[in-house]
mmCIF file of C-alpha atoms and ligand atoms in Angstrom:
data_model
loop_
_atom_site.group_PDB
_atom_site.id
_atom_site.type_symbol
_atom_site.label_atom_id
_atom_site.label_comp_id
_atom_site.label_asym_id
_atom_site.label_seq_id
_atom_site.Cartn_x
_atom_site.Cartn_y
_atom_site.Cartn_z
ATOM 1 C CA UNK A 1 -12.403 -10.247 -14.710
ATOM 2 C CA UNK A 2 -14.788 -8.072 -12.722
ATOM 3 C CA UNK A 3 -12.966 -6.532 -9.779
ATOM 4 C CA UNK A 4 -14.002 -4.550 -6.727
ATOM 5 C CA UNK A 5 -11.049 -2.339 -5.765
ATOM 6 C CA UNK A 6 -11.146 -0.685 -2.343
ATOM 7 C CA UNK A 7 -8.855 2.322 -1.884
ATOM 8 C CA UNK A 8 -9.116 2.990 -5.638
ATOM 9 C CA UNK A 9 -8.168 6.663 -5.244
ATOM 10 C CA UNK A 10 -5.147 5.784 -3.115
ATOM 11 C CA UNK A 11 -1.588 5.502 -4.368
ATOM 12 C CA UNK A 12 -1.405 1.757 -5.043
ATOM 13 C CA UNK A 13 -5.132 1.409 -5.803
ATOM 14 C CA UNK A 14 -4.938 4.077 -8.489
ATOM 15 C CA UNK A 15 -1.984 2.359 -10.204
ATOM 16 C CA UNK A 16 -3.760 -1.009 -10.018
ATOM 17 C CA UNK A 17 -6.916 0.459 -11.614
ATOM 18 C CA UNK A 18 -4.831 2.017 -14.417
ATOM 19 C CA UNK A 19 -3.385 -1.384 -15.342
ATOM 20 C CA UNK A 20 -6.689 -3.242 -14.987
ATOM 21 C CA UNK A 21 -8.554 -0.748 -17.183
ATOM 22 C CA UNK A 22 -5.789 -0.814 -19.798
ATOM 23 C CA UNK A 23 -6.356 -4.565 -19.972
ATOM 24 C CA UNK A 24 -10.076 -4.071 -20.549
ATOM 25 C CA UNK A 25 -11.215 -5.369 -17.153
ATOM 26 C CA UNK A 26 -14.353 -4.148 -15.369
ATOM 27 C CA UNK A 27 -13.508 -2.238 -12.179
ATOM 28 C CA UNK A 28 -15.777 -0.996 -9.407
ATOM 29 C CA UNK A 29 -13.721 1.442 -7.351
ATOM 30 C CA UNK A 30 -14.501 2.369 -3.760
ATOM 31 C CA UNK A 31 -12.807 5.034 -1.639
ATOM 32 C CA UNK A 32 -13.852 7.398 1.149
ATOM 33 C CA UNK A 33 -11.482 10.115 -0.140
ATOM 34 C CA UNK A 34 -10.633 10.946 3.469
ATOM 35 C CA UNK A 35 -8.319 13.812 4.373
ATOM 36 C CA UNK A 36 -5.442 11.854 5.948
ATOM 37 C CA UNK A 37 -3.433 13.553 3.200
ATOM 38 C CA UNK A 38 -4.521 16.157 0.647
ATOM 39 C CA UNK A 39 -7.790 14.849 -0.895
ATOM 40 C CA UNK A 40 -6.981 16.910 -4.018
ATOM 41 C CA UNK A 41 -4.322 14.315 -4.840
ATOM 42 C CA UNK A 42 -6.895 11.510 -4.468
ATOM 43 C CA UNK A 43 -9.338 13.467 -6.644
ATOM 44 C CA UNK A 44 -6.644 14.012 -9.269
ATOM 45 C CA UNK A 45 -5.868 10.282 -9.412
ATOM 46 C CA UNK A 46 -9.571 9.523 -9.640
ATOM 47 C CA UNK A 47 -10.078 12.061 -12.425
ATOM 48 C CA UNK A 48 -7.688 9.984 -14.567
ATOM 49 C CA UNK A 49 -9.852 6.894 -14.057
ATOM 50 C CA UNK A 50 -13.329 8.345 -14.281
ATOM 51 C CA UNK A 51 -15.043 8.179 -17.631
ATOM 52 C CA UNK A 52 -12.845 5.290 -18.743
ATOM 53 C CA UNK A 53 -14.518 2.236 -20.269
ATOM 54 C CA UNK A 54 -15.235 -0.356 -17.568
ATOM 55 C CA UNK A 55 -14.745 1.943 -14.548
ATOM 56 C CA UNK A 56 -17.306 3.024 -11.982
ATOM 57 C CA UNK A 57 -16.640 4.757 -8.686
ATOM 58 C CA UNK A 58 -18.475 4.863 -5.378
ATOM 59 C CA UNK A 59 -17.509 7.192 -2.566
ATOM 60 C CA UNK A 60 -18.010 4.995 0.464
ATOM 61 C CA UNK A 61 -16.456 4.322 3.858
ATOM 62 C CA UNK A 62 -15.795 0.573 3.896
ATOM 63 C CA UNK A 63 -16.611 0.518 7.618
ATOM 64 C CA UNK A 64 -20.255 1.024 6.507
ATOM 65 C CA UNK A 65 -20.795 -2.715 6.273
ATOM 66 C CA UNK A 66 -24.342 -2.731 4.895
ATOM 67 C CA UNK A 67 -23.564 -0.210 2.170
ATOM 68 C CA UNK A 68 -20.430 -2.099 1.109
ATOM 69 C CA UNK A 69 -22.289 -5.401 1.031
ATOM 70 C CA UNK A 70 -25.145 -3.927 -1.030
ATOM 71 C CA UNK A 71 -22.708 -2.420 -3.505
ATOM 72 C CA UNK A 72 -20.755 -5.677 -3.755
ATOM 73 C CA UNK A 73 -23.883 -7.751 -4.369
ATOM 74 C CA UNK A 74 -24.912 -5.275 -7.035
ATOM 75 C CA UNK A 75 -21.509 -5.267 -8.805
ATOM 76 C CA UNK A 76 -20.995 -9.059 -8.391
ATOM 77 C CA UNK A 77 -17.201 -9.024 -8.774
ATOM 78 C CA UNK A 78 -15.348 -12.304 -9.208
ATOM 79 C CA UNK A 79 -12.266 -10.752 -7.532
ATOM 80 C CA UNK A 80 -11.822 -8.272 -4.693
ATOM 81 C CA UNK A 81 -8.636 -6.230 -4.415
ATOM 82 C CA UNK A 82 -8.776 -4.725 -0.943
ATOM 83 C CA UNK A 83 -6.305 -1.862 -0.520
ATOM 84 C CA UNK A 84 -8.263 0.714 1.503
ATOM 85 C CA UNK A 85 -6.698 1.276 4.907
ATOM 86 C CA UNK A 86 -5.592 3.885 7.334
ATOM 87 C CA UNK A 87 -1.894 3.840 6.542
ATOM 88 C CA UNK A 88 1.060 5.503 8.248
ATOM 89 C CA UNK A 89 2.758 4.730 11.512
ATOM 90 C CA UNK A 90 3.153 8.174 13.083
ATOM 91 C CA UNK A 91 -0.480 9.269 12.603
ATOM 92 C CA UNK A 92 -1.613 6.362 14.807
ATOM 93 C CA UNK A 93 -0.087 8.020 17.858
ATOM 94 C CA UNK A 94 -2.716 10.802 17.775
ATOM 95 C CA UNK A 95 -5.503 9.136 15.777
ATOM 96 C CA UNK A 96 -5.778 5.544 17.000
ATOM 97 C CA UNK A 97 -9.495 5.176 16.251
ATOM 98 C CA UNK A 98 -9.001 5.890 12.548
ATOM 99 C CA UNK A 99 -7.021 2.608 12.403
ATOM 100 C CA UNK A 100 -9.708 0.609 14.186
ATOM 101 C CA UNK A 101 -12.365 1.960 11.831
ATOM 102 C CA UNK A 102 -10.618 1.404 8.497
ATOM 103 C CA UNK A 103 -8.350 -1.547 9.264
ATOM 104 C CA UNK A 104 -10.527 -3.600 11.643
ATOM 105 C CA UNK A 105 -14.173 -2.611 11.000
ATOM 106 C CA UNK A 106 -13.361 -1.993 7.331
ATOM 107 C CA UNK A 107 -11.536 -5.308 6.990
ATOM 108 C CA UNK A 108 -14.524 -7.097 8.523
ATOM 109 C CA UNK A 109 -16.940 -5.351 6.133
ATOM 110 C CA UNK A 110 -14.854 -6.508 3.170
ATOM 111 C CA UNK A 111 -14.836 -10.053 4.536
ATOM 112 C CA UNK A 112 -18.610 -9.952 5.041
ATOM 113 C CA UNK A 113 -19.047 -8.708 1.471
ATOM 114 C CA UNK A 114 -16.787 -11.553 0.267
ATOM 115 C CA UNK A 115 -18.824 -14.030 2.289
ATOM 116 C CA UNK A 116 -22.049 -12.730 0.731
ATOM 117 C CA UNK A 117 -20.700 -13.442 -2.762
ATOM 118 C CA UNK A 118 -20.286 -17.120 -1.888
ATOM 119 C CA UNK A 119 -18.796 -19.335 -4.578
ATOM 120 C CA UNK A 120 -18.927 -16.549 -7.195
ATOM 121 C CA UNK A 121 -15.867 -14.944 -5.577
ATOM 122 C CA UNK A 122 -12.754 -16.491 -7.094
ATOM 123 C CA UNK A 123 -10.147 -14.573 -5.096
ATOM 124 C CA UNK A 124 -9.805 -11.912 -2.419
ATOM 125 C CA UNK A 125 -6.386 -10.238 -2.414
ATOM 126 C CA UNK A 126 -5.685 -7.731 0.350
ATOM 127 C CA UNK A 127 -2.853 -5.449 1.459
ATOM 128 C CA UNK A 128 -0.899 -6.199 4.564
ATOM 129 C CA UNK A 129 2.386 -4.589 5.533
ATOM 130 C CA UNK A 130 6.030 -5.208 6.368
ATOM 131 C CA UNK A 131 5.297 -3.399 9.627
ATOM 132 C CA UNK A 132 3.715 -6.604 11.024
ATOM 133 C CA UNK A 133 7.261 -7.964 11.507
ATOM 134 C CA UNK A 134 8.141 -5.375 14.174
ATOM 135 C CA UNK A 135 11.762 -4.738 15.188
ATOM 136 C CA UNK A 136 14.001 -7.625 14.095
ATOM 137 C CA UNK A 137 16.936 -8.681 11.955
ATOM 138 C CA UNK A 138 16.234 -9.327 8.267
ATOM 139 C CA UNK A 139 15.440 -10.798 5.908
ATOM 140 C CA UNK A 140 11.825 -11.138 7.050
ATOM 141 C CA UNK A 141 10.133 -14.423 6.204
ATOM 142 C CA UNK A 142 6.420 -15.158 6.071
ATOM 143 C CA UNK A 143 6.966 -17.886 8.677
ATOM 144 C CA UNK A 144 8.361 -15.356 11.221
ATOM 145 C CA UNK A 145 6.238 -14.548 14.268
ATOM 146 C CA UNK A 146 4.286 -11.314 14.043
ATOM 147 C CA UNK A 147 3.220 -10.982 17.658
ATOM 148 C CA UNK A 148 5.411 -8.009 18.651
ATOM 149 C CA UNK A 149 4.142 -5.021 16.618
ATOM 150 C CA UNK A 150 5.648 -1.637 17.504
ATOM 151 C CA UNK A 151 2.753 0.513 16.264
ATOM 152 C CA UNK A 152 -1.030 0.356 16.311
ATOM 153 C CA UNK A 153 -0.927 0.419 12.500
ATOM 154 C CA UNK A 154 1.138 -2.787 12.530
ATOM 155 C CA UNK A 155 -1.184 -4.351 15.106
ATOM 156 C CA UNK A 156 -4.266 -3.642 12.957
ATOM 157 C CA UNK A 157 -2.594 -4.999 9.796
ATOM 158 C CA UNK A 158 -1.629 -8.184 11.658
ATOM 159 C CA UNK A 159 -5.163 -8.469 13.060
ATOM 160 C CA UNK A 160 -6.513 -8.037 9.532
ATOM 161 C CA UNK A 161 -4.527 -11.079 8.419
ATOM 162 C CA UNK A 162 -5.934 -13.169 11.269
ATOM 163 C CA UNK A 163 -9.494 -12.038 10.503
ATOM 164 C CA UNK A 164 -8.959 -13.083 6.913
ATOM 165 C CA UNK A 165 -7.530 -16.458 7.914
ATOM 166 C CA UNK A 166 -10.626 -17.131 10.027
ATOM 167 C CA UNK A 167 -13.068 -16.081 7.278
ATOM 168 C CA UNK A 168 -11.233 -18.088 4.630
ATOM 169 C CA UNK A 169 -11.570 -21.196 6.748
ATOM 170 C CA UNK A 170 -15.116 -20.555 7.962
ATOM 171 C CA UNK A 171 -16.686 -19.527 4.655
ATOM 172 C CA UNK A 172 -14.397 -21.076 2.043
ATOM 173 C CA UNK A 173 -13.081 -17.706 0.797
ATOM 174 C CA UNK A 174 -9.914 -18.054 -1.343
ATOM 175 C CA UNK A 175 -7.768 -15.235 0.087
ATOM 176 C CA UNK A 176 -4.216 -13.928 -0.232
ATOM 177 C CA UNK A 177 -2.545 -11.245 1.891
ATOM 178 C CA UNK A 178 0.402 -9.339 0.448
ATOM 179 C CA UNK A 179 2.857 -7.699 2.837
ATOM 180 C CA UNK A 180 4.066 -4.596 0.982
ATOM 181 C CA UNK A 181 7.474 -3.066 1.717
ATOM 182 C CA UNK A 182 7.898 0.773 1.467
ATOM 183 C CA UNK A 183 6.220 1.416 -1.878
ATOM 184 C CA UNK A 184 7.114 4.617 -3.764
ATOM 185 C CA UNK A 185 6.636 6.147 -7.202
ATOM 186 C CA UNK A 186 4.687 8.733 -9.228
ATOM 187 C CA UNK A 187 1.280 9.657 -7.756
ATOM 188 C CA UNK A 188 2.737 8.537 -4.411
ATOM 189 C CA UNK A 189 2.006 9.421 -0.806
ATOM 190 C CA UNK A 190 2.771 12.870 0.676
ATOM 191 C CA UNK A 191 3.175 11.392 4.184
ATOM 192 C CA UNK A 192 6.123 9.166 3.234
ATOM 193 C CA UNK A 193 9.821 10.032 3.569
ATOM 194 C CA UNK A 194 10.640 10.205 -0.155
ATOM 195 C CA UNK A 195 7.909 12.836 -0.671
ATOM 196 C CA UNK A 196 8.625 14.777 2.552
ATOM 197 C CA UNK A 197 12.340 14.860 1.643
ATOM 198 C CA UNK A 198 11.639 15.971 -1.928
ATOM 199 C CA UNK A 199 9.366 18.752 -0.668
ATOM 200 C CA UNK A 200 11.960 19.955 1.847
ATOM 201 C CA UNK A 201 14.731 19.852 -0.768
ATOM 202 C CA UNK A 202 12.927 21.933 -3.396
ATOM 203 C CA UNK A 203 11.878 24.423 -0.694
ATOM 204 C CA UNK A 204 15.424 24.652 0.741
ATOM 205 C CA UNK A 205 14.467 23.262 4.157
ATOM 206 C CA UNK A 206 16.517 20.734 6.165
ATOM 207 C CA UNK A 207 15.398 17.080 6.056
ATOM 208 C CA UNK A 208 14.843 15.257 9.312
ATOM 209 C CA UNK A 209 16.807 12.000 9.331
ATOM 210 C CA UNK A 210 15.045 9.898 11.945
ATOM 211 C CA UNK A 211 17.099 7.536 14.105
ATOM 212 C CA UNK A 212 20.111 9.713 13.129
ATOM 213 C CA UNK A 213 19.805 8.352 9.579
ATOM 214 C CA UNK A 214 20.400 4.731 10.684
ATOM 215 C CA UNK A 215 17.043 3.372 9.471
ATOM 216 C CA UNK A 216 17.129 1.039 6.463
ATOM 217 C CA UNK A 217 14.127 0.477 4.210
ATOM 218 C CA UNK A 218 13.379 -2.083 1.542
ATOM 219 C CA UNK A 219 12.145 0.448 -1.046
ATOM 220 C CA UNK A 220 9.886 -1.008 -3.729
ATOM 221 C CA UNK A 221 8.926 0.807 -6.924
ATOM 222 C CA UNK A 222 5.152 0.804 -7.430
ATOM 223 C CA UNK A 223 5.280 -1.144 -10.735
ATOM 224 C CA UNK A 224 7.171 -3.915 -8.898
ATOM 225 C CA UNK A 225 4.155 -4.179 -6.591
ATOM 226 C CA UNK A 226 1.275 -3.753 -9.009
ATOM 227 C CA UNK A 227 2.260 -6.224 -11.750
ATOM 228 C CA UNK A 228 2.854 -9.192 -9.412
ATOM 229 C CA UNK A 229 -0.163 -8.227 -7.285
ATOM 230 C CA UNK A 230 -2.392 -8.453 -10.369
ATOM 231 C CA UNK A 231 -0.772 -11.766 -11.336
ATOM 232 C CA UNK A 232 -1.733 -13.114 -7.919
ATOM 233 C CA UNK A 233 -5.243 -11.627 -8.232
ATOM 234 C CA UNK A 234 -5.848 -13.393 -11.557
ATOM 235 C CA UNK A 235 -4.987 -16.747 -9.996
ATOM 236 C CA UNK A 236 -7.745 -19.039 -8.688
ATOM 237 C CA UNK A 237 -6.533 -20.595 -5.434
ATOM 238 C CA UNK A 238 -8.428 -23.446 -3.812
ATOM 239 C CA UNK A 239 -11.475 -22.535 -1.754
ATOM 240 C CA UNK A 240 -10.644 -21.753 1.875
ATOM 241 C CA UNK A 241 -6.963 -21.248 1.026
ATOM 242 C CA UNK A 242 -5.396 -18.343 2.933
ATOM 243 C CA UNK A 243 -1.867 -17.428 1.925
ATOM 244 C CA UNK A 244 0.539 -14.663 2.861
ATOM 245 C CA UNK A 245 3.385 -13.344 0.686
ATOM 246 C CA UNK A 246 6.062 -10.696 1.128
ATOM 247 C CA UNK A 247 6.334 -8.352 -1.812
ATOM 248 C CA UNK A 248 9.307 -6.016 -1.733
ATOM 249 C CA UNK A 249 12.566 -4.974 -3.337
ATOM 250 C CA UNK A 250 14.559 -7.341 -1.088
ATOM 251 C CA UNK A 251 17.410 -4.831 -1.000
ATOM 252 C CA UNK A 252 17.329 -2.542 2.060
ATOM 253 C CA UNK A 253 18.875 0.928 1.676
ATOM 254 C CA UNK A 254 20.032 3.329 4.397
ATOM 255 C CA UNK A 255 18.272 6.707 4.395
ATOM 256 C CA UNK A 256 21.455 8.238 2.937
ATOM 257 C CA UNK A 257 20.875 6.304 -0.318
ATOM 258 C CA UNK A 258 17.394 7.790 -0.625
ATOM 259 C CA UNK A 259 18.801 11.290 -0.042
ATOM 260 C CA UNK A 260 21.517 10.747 -2.682
ATOM 261 C CA UNK A 261 18.991 9.426 -5.221
ATOM 262 C CA UNK A 262 16.767 12.486 -4.636
ATOM 263 C CA UNK A 263 19.737 14.862 -4.894
ATOM 264 C CA UNK A 264 20.685 13.341 -8.249
ATOM 265 C CA UNK A 265 17.100 13.343 -9.534
ATOM 266 C CA UNK A 266 16.154 16.838 -8.347
ATOM 267 C CA UNK A 267 19.571 18.441 -8.869
ATOM 268 C CA UNK A 268 19.456 19.911 -5.358
ATOM 269 C CA UNK A 269 21.895 19.408 -2.472
ATOM 270 C CA UNK A 270 20.046 18.318 0.677
ATOM 271 C CA UNK A 271 20.532 19.926 4.073
ATOM 272 C CA UNK A 272 20.029 17.289 6.744
ATOM 273 C CA UNK A 273 19.275 17.259 10.451
ATOM 274 C CA UNK A 274 19.785 14.035 12.433
ATOM 275 C CA UNK A 275 16.944 13.478 14.928
ATOM 276 C CA UNK A 276 16.076 10.579 17.299
ATOM 277 C CA UNK A 277 13.958 7.607 16.234
ATOM 278 C CA UNK A 278 10.199 8.204 16.200
ATOM 279 C CA UNK A 279 7.881 6.038 18.317
ATOM 280 C CA UNK A 280 6.354 3.315 16.146
ATOM 281 C CA UNK A 281 9.221 3.243 13.621
ATOM 282 C CA UNK A 282 11.371 0.153 13.113
ATOM 283 C CA UNK A 283 15.039 0.423 12.163
ATOM 284 C CA UNK A 284 14.902 -2.112 9.309
ATOM 285 C CA UNK A 285 12.538 -3.565 6.723
ATOM 286 C CA UNK A 286 13.898 -6.339 4.525
ATOM 287 C CA UNK A 287 11.767 -8.798 2.521
ATOM 288 C CA UNK A 288 12.656 -12.378 1.791
ATOM 289 C CA UNK A 289 10.659 -12.772 -1.438
ATOM 290 C CA UNK A 290 11.584 -16.367 -2.237
ATOM 291 C CA UNK A 291 8.009 -17.613 -1.647
ATOM 292 C CA UNK A 292 6.507 -15.161 -4.160
ATOM 293 C CA UNK A 293 9.394 -15.845 -6.560
ATOM 294 C CA UNK A 294 8.766 -19.606 -6.383
ATOM 295 C CA UNK A 295 4.979 -19.401 -6.758
ATOM 296 C CA UNK A 296 4.598 -16.419 -9.126
ATOM 297 C CA UNK A 297 8.053 -15.788 -10.615
ATOM 298 C CA UNK A 298 8.463 -12.533 -8.693
ATOM 299 C CA UNK A 299 11.597 -10.520 -9.502
ATOM 300 C CA UNK A 300 11.684 -6.753 -8.814
ATOM 301 C CA UNK A 301 13.166 -4.812 -11.743
ATOM 302 C CA UNK A 302 13.432 -1.117 -10.794
ATOM 303 C CA UNK A 303 16.363 0.020 -8.622
ATOM 304 C CA UNK A 304 16.143 2.954 -6.213
ATOM 305 C CA UNK A 305 17.951 5.481 -8.462
ATOM 306 C CA UNK A 306 15.739 4.705 -11.463
ATOM 307 C CA UNK A 307 12.536 4.659 -9.439
ATOM 308 C CA UNK A 308 13.324 7.894 -7.615
ATOM 309 C CA UNK A 309 14.181 9.584 -10.923
ATOM 310 C CA UNK A 310 10.702 8.608 -12.211
ATOM 311 C CA UNK A 311 9.086 9.855 -9.013
ATOM 312 C CA UNK A 312 11.025 13.148 -9.157
ATOM 313 C CA UNK A 313 9.982 13.823 -12.742
ATOM 314 C CA UNK A 314 6.331 13.372 -11.840
ATOM 315 C CA UNK A 315 6.767 15.308 -8.545
ATOM 316 C CA UNK A 316 8.116 18.416 -10.337
ATOM 317 C CA UNK A 317 5.091 18.456 -12.636
ATOM 318 C CA UNK A 318 2.697 17.911 -9.742
ATOM 319 C CA UNK A 319 4.195 20.799 -7.770
ATOM 320 C CA UNK A 320 4.134 23.044 -10.820
ATOM 321 C CA UNK A 321 0.427 22.281 -11.344
ATOM 322 C CA UNK A 322 -0.609 22.641 -7.713
ATOM 323 C CA UNK A 323 1.482 25.520 -6.350
HETATM 324 N N1 NAD B 401 2.590 2.494 0.323
HETATM 325 C C1 NAD B 401 3.264 1.663 1.123
HETATM 326 O O1 NAD B 401 4.483 1.791 1.280
HETATM 327 C C2 NAD B 401 2.550 0.549 1.849
HETATM 328 C C3 NAD B 401 3.347 -0.329 2.607
HETATM 329 C C4 NAD B 401 2.721 -1.366 3.295
HETATM 330 C C5 NAD B 401 1.357 -1.543 3.193
HETATM 331 N N2 NAD B 401 0.613 -0.677 2.453
HETATM 332 C C6 NAD B 401 -0.829 -0.922 2.381
HETATM 333 O O2 NAD B 401 -1.230 -0.833 1.032
HETATM 334 C C7 NAD B 401 -2.564 -0.331 0.944
HETATM 335 C C8 NAD B 401 -2.610 0.848 0.002
HETATM 336 O O3 NAD B 401 -1.734 1.850 0.516
HETATM 337 P P1 NAD B 401 -1.401 3.195 -0.249
HETATM 338 O O4 NAD B 401 0.042 3.454 -0.067
HETATM 339 O O5 NAD B 401 -2.009 3.176 -1.590
HETATM 340 O O6 NAD B 401 -2.172 4.216 0.714
HETATM 341 P P2 NAD B 401 -3.214 5.383 0.396
HETATM 342 O O7 NAD B 401 -3.499 6.038 1.707
HETATM 343 O O8 NAD B 401 -2.709 6.227 -0.714
HETATM 344 O O9 NAD B 401 -4.482 4.587 -0.117
HETATM 345 C C9 NAD B 401 -5.491 4.076 0.731
HETATM 346 C C10 NAD B 401 -6.831 4.615 0.233
HETATM 347 O O10 NAD B 401 -7.842 4.035 1.052
HETATM 348 C C11 NAD B 401 -8.805 5.025 1.325
HETATM 349 N N3 NAD B 401 -9.441 4.684 2.599
HETATM 350 C C12 NAD B 401 -8.890 4.696 3.842
HETATM 351 N N4 NAD B 401 -9.803 4.335 4.753
HETATM 352 C C13 NAD B 401 -10.951 4.077 4.063
HETATM 353 C C14 NAD B 401 -12.243 3.647 4.441
HETATM 354 N N5 NAD B 401 -12.554 3.427 5.738
HETATM 355 N N6 NAD B 401 -13.179 3.477 3.475
HETATM 356 C C15 NAD B 401 -12.881 3.691 2.161
HETATM 357 N N7 NAD B 401 -11.670 4.114 1.750
HETATM 358 C C16 NAD B 401 -10.715 4.295 2.694
HETATM 359 C C17 NAD B 401 -8.044 6.334 1.397
HETATM 360 O O11 NAD B 401 -8.884 7.459 1.104
HETATM 361 C C18 NAD B 401 -6.962 6.127 0.348
HETATM 362 O O12 NAD B 401 -7.332 6.686 -0.898
HETATM 363 C C19 NAD B 401 -2.985 -0.036 2.372
HETATM 364 O O13 NAD B 401 -3.719 -1.140 2.853
HETATM 365 C C20 NAD B 401 -1.680 0.093 3.121
HETATM 366 O O14 NAD B 401 -1.830 -0.238 4.489
HETATM 367 C C21 NAD B 401 1.179 0.365 1.773
#
């Protein structure tokens, strides 16, 4: 396979490139390396990919439609794995336009690049999010309505799905959207709770438990995202097919479970501070993964304790190297 990976220096993109390169695939990576979180972490991920057989990297903002299209026509991938996005719910309160640029303009640029490839493109797989479901009881099913987002991030991810559905139908693009649920692991994201908590714990600061610790999240270890995502990517759906799948642990945990797993893994007792819910946050994420299980044999394998222990081991090394 020849694959264009957007967001290649991001958390999930980096892990996907690692697996693809280990399999001997040809990967063209694209990322803007923006400073939403420490670009040194993105550079460090990238450094592990650069120089590897089959890998090339282009620093590019995907909202630059002409540049992305030119690069795509030059690389002629038969698959596109589109992971670049402005992620995070809280950041959208102060930086709404960053979401429009990456998740709407950027999504459209990727679709235009896919359109330009015509019949040579066998599959476009792109990241959506559990946040599209808004505030509701679980488990969340792909057939649920997604018209009540509680953050701009969620609204742009939902809009991205609709844009893709239209392009798939109009231009015959075989496309699949994957709704990820709270992904964590080594080389993860410094803006997410597991990292913020780990940082606070090793520095002896109190952790903020939003919504007084009542939030529940369907934590998903990164390998339980990447392997099935690449299985889907390798598939050749019919032209014009547009499908959506949940991909998540399907086992929501209260924040207290995350704190306990980190305490065990880091050997540190957490000090906690209960604070009100944050605007844009939902109280529950919970994936029904029966559709992905039926079509692709999906079965998550890494539980929260095991996954957090792997994250913590990497996190200690990362802190030691960077502090
Ligand atoms: N990690 C999760 O828990 C989670 C959950 C749901 C959905 N997602 C989605 O999965 C995808 C990957 O997320 P991640 O956790 O790896 O996040 P990440 O922020 O680590 O990776 C995204 C990468 O995209 C790049 N990027 C952002 N805007 C860009 C632009 N305009 N042009 C080029 N590059 C750009 C960033 O520099 C970053 O390296 C995103 O689409 C995100 O919305 C992630």
